[in-house]
CSV table of C-alpha atoms and ligand atoms in Angstrom, one decimal:
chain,number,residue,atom,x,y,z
C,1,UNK,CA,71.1,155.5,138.4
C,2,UNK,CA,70.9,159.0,139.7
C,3,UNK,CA,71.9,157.6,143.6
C,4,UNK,CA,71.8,154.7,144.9
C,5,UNK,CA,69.7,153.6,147.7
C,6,UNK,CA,72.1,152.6,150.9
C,7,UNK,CA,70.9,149.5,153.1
C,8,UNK,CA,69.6,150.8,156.1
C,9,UNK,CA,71.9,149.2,159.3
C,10,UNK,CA,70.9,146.3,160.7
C,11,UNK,CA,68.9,145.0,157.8
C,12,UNK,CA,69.5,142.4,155.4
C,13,UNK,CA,73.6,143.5,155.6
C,14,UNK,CA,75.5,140.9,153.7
C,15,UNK,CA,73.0,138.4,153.8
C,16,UNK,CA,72.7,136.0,151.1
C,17,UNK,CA,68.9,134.9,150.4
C,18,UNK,CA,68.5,132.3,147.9
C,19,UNK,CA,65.4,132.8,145.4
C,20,UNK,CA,64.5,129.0,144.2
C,21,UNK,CA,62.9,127.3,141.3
C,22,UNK,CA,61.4,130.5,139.5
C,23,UNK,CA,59.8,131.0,136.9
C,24,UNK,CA,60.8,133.8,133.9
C,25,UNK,CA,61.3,134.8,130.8
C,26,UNK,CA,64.8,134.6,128.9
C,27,UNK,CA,64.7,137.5,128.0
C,28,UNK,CA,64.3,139.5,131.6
C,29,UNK,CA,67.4,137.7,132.1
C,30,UNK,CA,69.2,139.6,129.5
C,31,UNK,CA,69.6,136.4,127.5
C,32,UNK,CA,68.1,136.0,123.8
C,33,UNK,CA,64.3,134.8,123.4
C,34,UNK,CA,61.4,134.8,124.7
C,35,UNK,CA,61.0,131.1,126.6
C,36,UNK,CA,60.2,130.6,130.3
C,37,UNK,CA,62.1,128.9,132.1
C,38,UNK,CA,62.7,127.9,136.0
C,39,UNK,CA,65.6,129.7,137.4
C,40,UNK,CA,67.4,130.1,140.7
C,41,UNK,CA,68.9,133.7,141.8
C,42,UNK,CA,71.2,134.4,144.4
C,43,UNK,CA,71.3,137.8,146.8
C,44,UNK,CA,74.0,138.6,148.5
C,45,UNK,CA,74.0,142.3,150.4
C,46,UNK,CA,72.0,144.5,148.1
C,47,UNK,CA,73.0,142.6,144.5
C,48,UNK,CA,71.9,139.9,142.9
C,49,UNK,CA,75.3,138.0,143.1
C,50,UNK,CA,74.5,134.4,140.9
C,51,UNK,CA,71.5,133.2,138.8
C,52,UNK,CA,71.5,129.8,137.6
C,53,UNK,CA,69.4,127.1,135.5
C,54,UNK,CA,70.5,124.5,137.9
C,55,UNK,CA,70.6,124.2,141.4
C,56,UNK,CA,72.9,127.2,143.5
C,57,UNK,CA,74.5,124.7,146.4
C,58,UNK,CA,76.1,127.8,148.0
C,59,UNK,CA,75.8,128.2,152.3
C,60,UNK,CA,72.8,130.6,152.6
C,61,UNK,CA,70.8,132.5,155.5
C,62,UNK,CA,67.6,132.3,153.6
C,63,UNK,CA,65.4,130.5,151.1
C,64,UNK,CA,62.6,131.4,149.2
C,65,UNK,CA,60.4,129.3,147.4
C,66,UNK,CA,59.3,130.1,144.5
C,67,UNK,CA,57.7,127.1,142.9
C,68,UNK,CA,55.0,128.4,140.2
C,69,UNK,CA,56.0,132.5,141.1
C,70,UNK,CA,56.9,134.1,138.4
C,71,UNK,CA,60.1,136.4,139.0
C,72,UNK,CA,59.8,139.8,137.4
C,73,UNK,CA,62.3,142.8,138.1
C,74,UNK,CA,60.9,145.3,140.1
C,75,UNK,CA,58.3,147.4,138.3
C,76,UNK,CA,58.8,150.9,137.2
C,77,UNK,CA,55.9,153.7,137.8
C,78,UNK,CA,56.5,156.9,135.5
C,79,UNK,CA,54.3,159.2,138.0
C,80,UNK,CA,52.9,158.9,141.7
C,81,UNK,CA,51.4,161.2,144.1
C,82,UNK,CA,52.4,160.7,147.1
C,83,UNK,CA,51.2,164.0,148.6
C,84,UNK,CA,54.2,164.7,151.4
C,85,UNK,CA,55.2,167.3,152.0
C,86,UNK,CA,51.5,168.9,152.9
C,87,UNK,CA,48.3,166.5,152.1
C,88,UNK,CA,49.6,163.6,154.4
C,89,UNK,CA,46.4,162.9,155.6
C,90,UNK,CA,45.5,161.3,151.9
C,91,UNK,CA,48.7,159.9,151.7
C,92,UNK,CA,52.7,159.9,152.6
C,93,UNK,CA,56.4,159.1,150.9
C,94,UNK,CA,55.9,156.0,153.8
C,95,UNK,CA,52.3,154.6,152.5
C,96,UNK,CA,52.8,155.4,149.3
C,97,UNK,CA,55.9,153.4,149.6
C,98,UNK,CA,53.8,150.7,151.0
C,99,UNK,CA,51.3,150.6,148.4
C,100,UNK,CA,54.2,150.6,145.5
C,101,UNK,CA,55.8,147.5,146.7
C,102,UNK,CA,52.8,145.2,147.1
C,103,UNK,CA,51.9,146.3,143.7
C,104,UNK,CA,55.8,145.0,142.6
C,105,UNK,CA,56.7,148.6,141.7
C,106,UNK,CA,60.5,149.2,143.4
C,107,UNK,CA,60.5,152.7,141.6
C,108,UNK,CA,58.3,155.3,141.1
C,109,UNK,CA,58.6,158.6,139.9
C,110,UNK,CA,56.8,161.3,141.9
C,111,UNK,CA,55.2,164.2,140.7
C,112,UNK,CA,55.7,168.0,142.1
C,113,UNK,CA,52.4,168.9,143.1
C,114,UNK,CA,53.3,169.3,146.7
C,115,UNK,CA,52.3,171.8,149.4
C,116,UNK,CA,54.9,173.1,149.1
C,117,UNK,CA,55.4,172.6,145.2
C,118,UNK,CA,58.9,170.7,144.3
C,119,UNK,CA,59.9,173.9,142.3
C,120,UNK,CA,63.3,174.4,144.7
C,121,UNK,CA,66.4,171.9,145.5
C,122,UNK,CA,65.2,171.7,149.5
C,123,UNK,CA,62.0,170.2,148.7
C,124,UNK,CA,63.1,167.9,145.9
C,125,UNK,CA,65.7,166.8,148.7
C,126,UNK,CA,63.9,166.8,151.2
C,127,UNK,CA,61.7,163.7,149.2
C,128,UNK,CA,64.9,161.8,147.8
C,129,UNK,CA,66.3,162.1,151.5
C,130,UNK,CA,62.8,160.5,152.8
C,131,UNK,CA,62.7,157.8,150.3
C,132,UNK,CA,66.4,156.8,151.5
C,133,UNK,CA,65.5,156.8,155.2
C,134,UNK,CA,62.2,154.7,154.5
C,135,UNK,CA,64.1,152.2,152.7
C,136,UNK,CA,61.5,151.0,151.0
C,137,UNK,CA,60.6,151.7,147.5
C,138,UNK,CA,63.1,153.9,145.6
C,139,UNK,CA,61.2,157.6,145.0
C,140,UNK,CA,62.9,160.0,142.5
C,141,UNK,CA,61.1,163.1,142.6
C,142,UNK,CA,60.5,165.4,139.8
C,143,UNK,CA,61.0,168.9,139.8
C,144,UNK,CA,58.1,171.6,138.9
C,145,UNK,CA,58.6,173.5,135.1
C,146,UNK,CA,56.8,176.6,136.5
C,147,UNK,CA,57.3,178.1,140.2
C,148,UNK,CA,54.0,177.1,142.3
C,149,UNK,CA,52.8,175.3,139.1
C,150,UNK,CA,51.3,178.8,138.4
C,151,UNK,CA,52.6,178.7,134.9
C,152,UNK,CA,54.5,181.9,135.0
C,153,UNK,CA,57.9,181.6,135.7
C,154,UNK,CA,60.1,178.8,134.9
C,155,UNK,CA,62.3,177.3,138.0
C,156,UNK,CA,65.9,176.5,137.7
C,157,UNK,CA,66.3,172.8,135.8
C,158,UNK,CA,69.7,172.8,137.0
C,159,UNK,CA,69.7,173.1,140.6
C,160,UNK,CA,66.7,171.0,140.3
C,161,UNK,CA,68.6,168.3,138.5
C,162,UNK,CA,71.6,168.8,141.2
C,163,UNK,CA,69.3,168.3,144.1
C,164,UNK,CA,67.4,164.5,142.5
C,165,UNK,CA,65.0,166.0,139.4
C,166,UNK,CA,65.0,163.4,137.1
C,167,UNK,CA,62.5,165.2,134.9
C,168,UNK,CA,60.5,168.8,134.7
C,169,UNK,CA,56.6,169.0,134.8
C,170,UNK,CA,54.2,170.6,136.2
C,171,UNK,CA,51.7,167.4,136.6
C,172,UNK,CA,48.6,168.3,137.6
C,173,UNK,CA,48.1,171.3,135.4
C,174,UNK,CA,48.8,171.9,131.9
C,175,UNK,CA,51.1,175.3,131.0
C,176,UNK,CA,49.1,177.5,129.3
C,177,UNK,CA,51.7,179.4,127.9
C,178,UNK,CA,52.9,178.0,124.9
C,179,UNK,CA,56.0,180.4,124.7
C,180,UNK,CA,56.7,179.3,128.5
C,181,UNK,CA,56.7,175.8,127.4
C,182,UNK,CA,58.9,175.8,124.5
C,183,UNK,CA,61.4,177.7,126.4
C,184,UNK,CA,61.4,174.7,129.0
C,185,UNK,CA,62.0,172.5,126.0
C,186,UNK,CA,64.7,174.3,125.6
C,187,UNK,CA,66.3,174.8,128.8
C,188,UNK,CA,65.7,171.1,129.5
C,189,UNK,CA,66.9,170.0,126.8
C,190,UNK,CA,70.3,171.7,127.6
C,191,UNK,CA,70.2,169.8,131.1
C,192,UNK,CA,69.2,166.3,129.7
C,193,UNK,CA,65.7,165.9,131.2
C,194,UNK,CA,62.5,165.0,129.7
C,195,UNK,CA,59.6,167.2,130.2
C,196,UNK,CA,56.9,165.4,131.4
C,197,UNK,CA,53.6,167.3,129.9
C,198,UNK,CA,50.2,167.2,131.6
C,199,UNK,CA,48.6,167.6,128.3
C,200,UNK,CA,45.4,170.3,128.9
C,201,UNK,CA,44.1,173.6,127.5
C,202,UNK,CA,42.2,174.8,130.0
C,203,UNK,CA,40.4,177.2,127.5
C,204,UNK,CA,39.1,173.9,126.2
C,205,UNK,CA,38.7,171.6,129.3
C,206,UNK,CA,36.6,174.7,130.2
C,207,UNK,CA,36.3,173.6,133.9
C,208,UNK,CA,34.6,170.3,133.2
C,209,UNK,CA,34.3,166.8,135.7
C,210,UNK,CA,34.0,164.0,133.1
C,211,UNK,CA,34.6,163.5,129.4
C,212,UNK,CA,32.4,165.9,127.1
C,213,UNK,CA,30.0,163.7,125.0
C,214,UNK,CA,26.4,161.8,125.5
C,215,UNK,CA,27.4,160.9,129.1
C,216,UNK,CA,28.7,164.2,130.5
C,217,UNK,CA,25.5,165.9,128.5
C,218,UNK,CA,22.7,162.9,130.1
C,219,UNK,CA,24.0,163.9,133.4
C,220,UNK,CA,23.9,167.4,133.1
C,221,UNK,CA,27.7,167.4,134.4
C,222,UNK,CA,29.9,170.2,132.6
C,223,UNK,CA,32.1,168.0,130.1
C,224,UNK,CA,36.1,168.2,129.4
C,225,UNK,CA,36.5,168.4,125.9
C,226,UNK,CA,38.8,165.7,123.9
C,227,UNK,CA,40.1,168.4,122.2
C,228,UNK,CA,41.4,169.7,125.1
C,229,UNK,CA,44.5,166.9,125.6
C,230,UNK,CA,45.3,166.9,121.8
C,231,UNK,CA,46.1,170.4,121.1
C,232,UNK,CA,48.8,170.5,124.0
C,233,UNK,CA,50.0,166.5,122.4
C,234,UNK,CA,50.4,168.6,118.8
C,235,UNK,CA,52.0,171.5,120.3
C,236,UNK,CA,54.3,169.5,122.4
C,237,UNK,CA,55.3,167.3,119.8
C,238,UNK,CA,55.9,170.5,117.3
C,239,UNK,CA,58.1,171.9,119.4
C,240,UNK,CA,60.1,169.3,120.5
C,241,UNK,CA,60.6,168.4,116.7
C,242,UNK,CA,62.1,172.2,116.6
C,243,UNK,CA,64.0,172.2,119.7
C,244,UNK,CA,65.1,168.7,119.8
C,245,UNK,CA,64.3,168.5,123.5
C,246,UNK,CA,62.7,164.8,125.1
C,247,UNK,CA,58.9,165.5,125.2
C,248,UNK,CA,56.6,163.1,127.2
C,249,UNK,CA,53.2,162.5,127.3
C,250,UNK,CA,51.5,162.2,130.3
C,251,UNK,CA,48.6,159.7,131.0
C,252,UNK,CA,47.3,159.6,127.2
C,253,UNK,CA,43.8,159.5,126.7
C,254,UNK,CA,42.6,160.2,123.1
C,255,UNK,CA,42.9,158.6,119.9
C,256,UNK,CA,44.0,161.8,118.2
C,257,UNK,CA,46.7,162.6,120.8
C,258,UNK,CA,47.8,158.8,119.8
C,259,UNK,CA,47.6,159.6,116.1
C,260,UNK,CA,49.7,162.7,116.7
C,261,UNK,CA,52.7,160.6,118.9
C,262,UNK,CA,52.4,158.0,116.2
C,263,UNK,CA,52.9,160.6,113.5
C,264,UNK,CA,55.8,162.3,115.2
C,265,UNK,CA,57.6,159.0,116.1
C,266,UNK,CA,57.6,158.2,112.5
C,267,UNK,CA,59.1,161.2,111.8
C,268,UNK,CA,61.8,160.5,114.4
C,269,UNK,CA,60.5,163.4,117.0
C,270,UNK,CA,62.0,162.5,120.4
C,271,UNK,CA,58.6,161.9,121.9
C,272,UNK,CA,57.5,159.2,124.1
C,273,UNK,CA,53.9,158.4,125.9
C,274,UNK,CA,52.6,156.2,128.9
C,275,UNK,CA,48.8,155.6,129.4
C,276,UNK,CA,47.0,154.5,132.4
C,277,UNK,CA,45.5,151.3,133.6
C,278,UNK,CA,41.9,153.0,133.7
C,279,UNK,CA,42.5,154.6,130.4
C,280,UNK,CA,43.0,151.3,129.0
C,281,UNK,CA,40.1,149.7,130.5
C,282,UNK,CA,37.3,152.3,131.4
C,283,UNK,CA,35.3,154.4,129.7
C,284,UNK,CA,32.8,157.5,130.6
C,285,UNK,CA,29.6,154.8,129.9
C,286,UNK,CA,31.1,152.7,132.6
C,287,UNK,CA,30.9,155.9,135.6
C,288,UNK,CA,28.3,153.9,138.1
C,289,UNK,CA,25.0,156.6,138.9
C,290,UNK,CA,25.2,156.2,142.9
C,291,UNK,CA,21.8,156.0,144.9
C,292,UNK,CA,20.9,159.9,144.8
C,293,UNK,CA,21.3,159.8,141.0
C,294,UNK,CA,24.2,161.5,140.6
C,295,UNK,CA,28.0,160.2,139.2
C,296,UNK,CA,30.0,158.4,141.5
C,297,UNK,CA,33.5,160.6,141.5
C,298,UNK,CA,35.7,157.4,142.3
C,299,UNK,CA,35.7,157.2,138.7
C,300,UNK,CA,36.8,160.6,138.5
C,301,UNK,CA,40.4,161.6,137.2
C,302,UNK,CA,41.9,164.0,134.9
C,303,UNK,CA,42.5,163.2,131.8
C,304,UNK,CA,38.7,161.7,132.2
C,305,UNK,CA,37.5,158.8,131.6
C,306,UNK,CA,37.1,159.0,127.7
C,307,UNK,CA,34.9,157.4,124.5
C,308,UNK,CA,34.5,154.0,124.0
C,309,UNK,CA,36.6,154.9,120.8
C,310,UNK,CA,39.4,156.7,122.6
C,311,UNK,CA,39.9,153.4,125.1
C,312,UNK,CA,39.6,151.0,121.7
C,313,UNK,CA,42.5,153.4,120.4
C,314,UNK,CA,44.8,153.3,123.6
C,315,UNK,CA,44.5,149.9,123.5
C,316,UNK,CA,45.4,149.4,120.0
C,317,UNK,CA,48.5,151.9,120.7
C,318,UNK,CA,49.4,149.8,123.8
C,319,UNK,CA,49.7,146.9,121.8
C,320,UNK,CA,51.2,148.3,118.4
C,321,UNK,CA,54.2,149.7,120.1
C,322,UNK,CA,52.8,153.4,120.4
C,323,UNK,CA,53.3,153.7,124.2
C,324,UNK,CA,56.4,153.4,125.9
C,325,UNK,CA,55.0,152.8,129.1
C,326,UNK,CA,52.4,152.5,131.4
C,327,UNK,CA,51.6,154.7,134.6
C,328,UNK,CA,49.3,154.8,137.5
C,329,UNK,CA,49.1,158.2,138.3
C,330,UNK,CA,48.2,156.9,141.6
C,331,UNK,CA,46.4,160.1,143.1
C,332,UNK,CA,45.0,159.2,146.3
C,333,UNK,CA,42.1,161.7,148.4
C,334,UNK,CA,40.2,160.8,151.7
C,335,UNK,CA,36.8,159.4,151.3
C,336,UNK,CA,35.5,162.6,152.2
C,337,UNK,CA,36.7,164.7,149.2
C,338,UNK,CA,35.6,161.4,147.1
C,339,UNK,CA,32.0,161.3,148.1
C,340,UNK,CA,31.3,165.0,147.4
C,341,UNK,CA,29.2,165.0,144.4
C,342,UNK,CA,31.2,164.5,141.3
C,343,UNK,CA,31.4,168.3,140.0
C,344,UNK,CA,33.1,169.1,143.3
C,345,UNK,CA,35.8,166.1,143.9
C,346,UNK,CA,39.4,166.1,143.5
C,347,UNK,CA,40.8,164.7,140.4
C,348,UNK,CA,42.3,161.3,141.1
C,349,UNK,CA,42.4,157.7,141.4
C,350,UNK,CA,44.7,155.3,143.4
C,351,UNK,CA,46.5,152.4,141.1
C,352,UNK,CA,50.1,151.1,142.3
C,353,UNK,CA,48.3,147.8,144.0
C,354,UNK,CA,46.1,147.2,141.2
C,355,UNK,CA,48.0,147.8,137.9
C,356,UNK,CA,50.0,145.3,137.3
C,357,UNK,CA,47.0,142.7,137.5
C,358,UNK,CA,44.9,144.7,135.8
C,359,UNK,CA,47.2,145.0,132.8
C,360,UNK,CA,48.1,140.8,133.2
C,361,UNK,CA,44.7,139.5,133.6
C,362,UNK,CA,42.9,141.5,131.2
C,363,UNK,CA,46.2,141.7,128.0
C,364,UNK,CA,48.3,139.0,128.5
C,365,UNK,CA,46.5,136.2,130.2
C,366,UNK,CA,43.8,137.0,128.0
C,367,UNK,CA,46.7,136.3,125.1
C,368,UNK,CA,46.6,140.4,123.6
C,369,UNK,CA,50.1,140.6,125.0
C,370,UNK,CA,53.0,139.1,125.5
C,371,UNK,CA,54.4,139.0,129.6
C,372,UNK,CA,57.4,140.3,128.8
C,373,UNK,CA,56.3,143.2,126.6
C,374,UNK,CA,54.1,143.6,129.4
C,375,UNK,CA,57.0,143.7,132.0
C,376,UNK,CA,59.1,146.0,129.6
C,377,UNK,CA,56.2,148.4,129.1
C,378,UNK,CA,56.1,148.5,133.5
C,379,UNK,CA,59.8,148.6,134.0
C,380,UNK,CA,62.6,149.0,131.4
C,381,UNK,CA,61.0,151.2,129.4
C,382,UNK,CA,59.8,153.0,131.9
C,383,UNK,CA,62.9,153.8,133.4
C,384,UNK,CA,64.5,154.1,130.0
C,385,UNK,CA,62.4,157.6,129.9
C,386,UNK,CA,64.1,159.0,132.9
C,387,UNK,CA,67.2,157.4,132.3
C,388,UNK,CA,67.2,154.9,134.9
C,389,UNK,CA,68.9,151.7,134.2
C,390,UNK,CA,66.8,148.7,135.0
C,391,UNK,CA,64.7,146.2,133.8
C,392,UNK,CA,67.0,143.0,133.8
C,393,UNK,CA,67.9,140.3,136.1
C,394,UNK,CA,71.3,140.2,135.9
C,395,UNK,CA,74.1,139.3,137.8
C,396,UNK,CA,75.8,142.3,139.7
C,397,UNK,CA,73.0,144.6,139.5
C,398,UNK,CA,70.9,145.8,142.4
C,399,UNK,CA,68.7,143.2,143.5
C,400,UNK,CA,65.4,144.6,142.3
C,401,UNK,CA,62.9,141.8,142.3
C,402,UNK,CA,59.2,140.5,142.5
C,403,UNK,CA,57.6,137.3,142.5
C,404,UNK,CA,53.9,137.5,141.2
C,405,UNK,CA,51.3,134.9,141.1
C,406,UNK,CA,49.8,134.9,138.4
C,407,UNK,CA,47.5,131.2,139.0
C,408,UNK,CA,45.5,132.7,141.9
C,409,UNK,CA,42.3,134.6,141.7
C,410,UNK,CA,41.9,137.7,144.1
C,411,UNK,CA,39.3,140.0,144.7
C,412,UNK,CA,40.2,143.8,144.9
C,413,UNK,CA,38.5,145.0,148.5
C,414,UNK,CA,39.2,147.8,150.4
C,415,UNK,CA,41.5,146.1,152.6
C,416,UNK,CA,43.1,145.0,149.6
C,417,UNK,CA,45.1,148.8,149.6
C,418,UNK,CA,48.6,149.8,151.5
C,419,UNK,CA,48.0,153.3,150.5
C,420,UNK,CA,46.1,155.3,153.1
C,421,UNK,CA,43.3,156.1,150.5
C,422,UNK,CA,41.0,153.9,148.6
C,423,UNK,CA,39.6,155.4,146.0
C,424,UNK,CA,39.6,152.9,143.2
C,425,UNK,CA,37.0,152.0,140.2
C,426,UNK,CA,38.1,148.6,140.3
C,427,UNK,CA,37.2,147.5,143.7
C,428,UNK,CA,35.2,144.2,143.5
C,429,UNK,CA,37.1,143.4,140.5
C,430,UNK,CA,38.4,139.6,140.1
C,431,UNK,CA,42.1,139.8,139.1
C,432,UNK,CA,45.1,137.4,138.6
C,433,UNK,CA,48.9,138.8,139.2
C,434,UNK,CA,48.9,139.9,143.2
C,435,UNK,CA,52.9,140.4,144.2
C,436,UNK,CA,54.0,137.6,146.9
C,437,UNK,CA,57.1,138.9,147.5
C,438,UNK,CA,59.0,142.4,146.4
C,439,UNK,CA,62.8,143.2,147.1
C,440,UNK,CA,64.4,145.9,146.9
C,441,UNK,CA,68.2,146.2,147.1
C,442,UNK,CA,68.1,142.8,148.8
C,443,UNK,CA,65.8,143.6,151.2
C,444,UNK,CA,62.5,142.0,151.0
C,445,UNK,CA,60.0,145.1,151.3
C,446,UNK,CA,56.8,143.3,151.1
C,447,UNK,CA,55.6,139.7,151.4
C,448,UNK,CA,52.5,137.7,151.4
L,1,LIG,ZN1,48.4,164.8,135.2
């Protein structure tokens, strides 16, 4: 852990809150195999403090239920937006908060492209010292590679790291200069962070909305080459095979980038890769033509929505071990800047209340994936990338938790969303997985 997230006074203190008769998984209780089975977990302060297959008979201040709720650690997001300081109208460190705990998530990683950028210690302070004062969802900020993400000089990884960077990128943009880059490898490398890579040559994504290919040409809507993700994914990996420095791939969306991570894995290249619920489940085809003919931008994002082929190959990667993690990229704008006509809108979908059941109704309940691969993929691995330390239930750790139900059908609606924007593709959607309770550090930060 990289600091530890105090209890604010007055909250849960020293109290002890039994969880009873869960469900989980042997293995998310660091124990070997993969059975479920019903267990009952004592909190005490801010840790969990006893977890036992029979009943805990200790004096307690509170009990939760949790008959047919499946206990999960809390989940891990690899990179938010959470747009404060300077777009708080679309979202803040508080909503976003919000949003990330009824989704189960009790860390998150938060990208740099802020007004002002995170490219100086006071700003990446300023969002680590926010987080700790809202008390709800644990934010470690990220620190930007180039000064205003403008790609031309690189900021200074150390003071970065000293002030709460747990990784460089400049998310949002893709660097353009490939000597720029490697030299961030490098100086990375020397500090121990990852460098998280918005993969995109803009000499190739050529200013586009939506995916080039039948769609983006039946539509008339100037298309964003595939090409344009996996030459930065080969020039990434390459370098980080010659500089030995931890190289991560941003919201991965193309079946060659995949081939290229697969490649350099085998070859031992210290590369990882998350991809995005969308990614994994839409494709351009799917882009709904509103009333005046024209796209409907809720269903716009960058990487874009891809092939039929490219989601076919994230999902095989998701499953064959390929990805490391999965990611939101929760990117939330007002409905005004959504309902501009596609060519014009921001970038950006929201995804922290909707990804874990997206990725439990339609892999493991559907029986592609296991739940707790699925849990890893959304928590210890995620965390393993940024070297945070989570993932387990285990006695004398920081009580971290969520209970999911995973029997109960929901629909997504509007109202559905904690985050002050709404602009999902997957609203009307039927899911399974909503979070019924999410603690963090012991104090129960969402319930329902
Ligand atoms: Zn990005």
């Amino acid at each position: 852990m990289y600091r530890s997230f105090t209890l604010r006074q007055g909250e849960t203190g020293n109290m002890k809150i039994l969880i009873k008769d869960a469900h989980c998984i042997r293995h998310l209780l660091d124990k070997e195999g993969e059975q479920f089975l019903t267990v009952n977990v004592l909190v005490e302060g801010s840790v969990i403090s006893k977890i036992s297959e029979t009943a805990i008979t200790d004096s307690v201040d509170s009990i939760i239920d949790a008959q047919g709720l499946f206990l999960s650690p809390g989940l891990v997001d690899p990179q938010v937006h959470f747009r404060e300081p300077g777009m708080e109208y679309k979202e803040d460190i508080e909503s976003g908060s919000k949003a990330a705990v009824k989704g189960g998530f009790t860390s998150v990683i938060s990208m740099p492209n802020t007004s002002p950028t995170a490219d100086n210690p006071d700003v990446i302070k300023f969002m680590a010292d926010r987080s700790n004062e809202i008390g709800i969802c644990k934010v470690y900020p990220t620190g930007s590679l180039s000064f205003g993400l403008a790609g031309q000089t690189l900021t200074d990884f150390t003071t970065l790291k000293a002030a709460g960077a747990v990784a460089i990128t400049d998310d949002g943009k893709g660097v353009q200069q490939g000597e720029l880059f490697e030299q961030a490898l490098i100086n990375a490398r020397s500090v121990n962070l990852p460098v998280l890579d918005h993969s995109e040559d803009e000499s190739l994504s050529n200013g586009g909305a939506i995916h080039k290919g039948y769609i983006s040409e039946k539509h008339g809507v100037k298309g964003i080459d595939s090409r344009s993700e996996s030459a930065h994914v080969e020039r990434g990996c390459e370098m980080s095979e010659r500089t030995g420095a931890h190289y991560h791939v941003l919201h991965i969306s193309t079946k060659a980038s995949i081939d290229t991570v697969k490649t350099a894995k085998r070859k031992g290249v210290r590369v990882t890769a998350e991809v995005s619920p969308h990614h994994l489940l839409l494709c351009d085809e799917d882009i709904p033509v509103k009333e005046d003919g024209s796209l409907n931008a809720n269903w716009k994002m960058n990487p874009p929505l891809r092939s039929k082929a490219d989601k076919l190959a994230c999902q095989e990667a998701l499953l064959d071990g390929t990805i490391d993690a999965i990611a939101t990229d929760h990117a939330p704008h007002s409905p005004d800047e959504k309902s501009q006509h596609i060519e014009s809108a921001p970038f950006g979908i929201i995804g922290l209340e909707t990804a874990f059941p997206l990725i439990y109704t339609n892999f493991v309940k559907s029986n592609k994936m296991s739940l707790g691969t699925c849990i890893d993929l959304m928590s210890k691995k995620a965390g393993a990338i940024f070297g945070i330390d989570c993932g387990r239930i285990t006695e004398g750790t920081a009580a971290d938790l969520c209970l999911f139900d995973l029997e109960t059908e929901f629909t997504v609606t509007e109202k559905f969303f904690a985050s002050k924007s709404k602009n999902s593709p997957f609203i009307g959607g039927k899911l399974y997985g909503q979070a019924r309770l999410t603690m963090m550090e012991g104090n129960i930060v969402f319930k329902n």
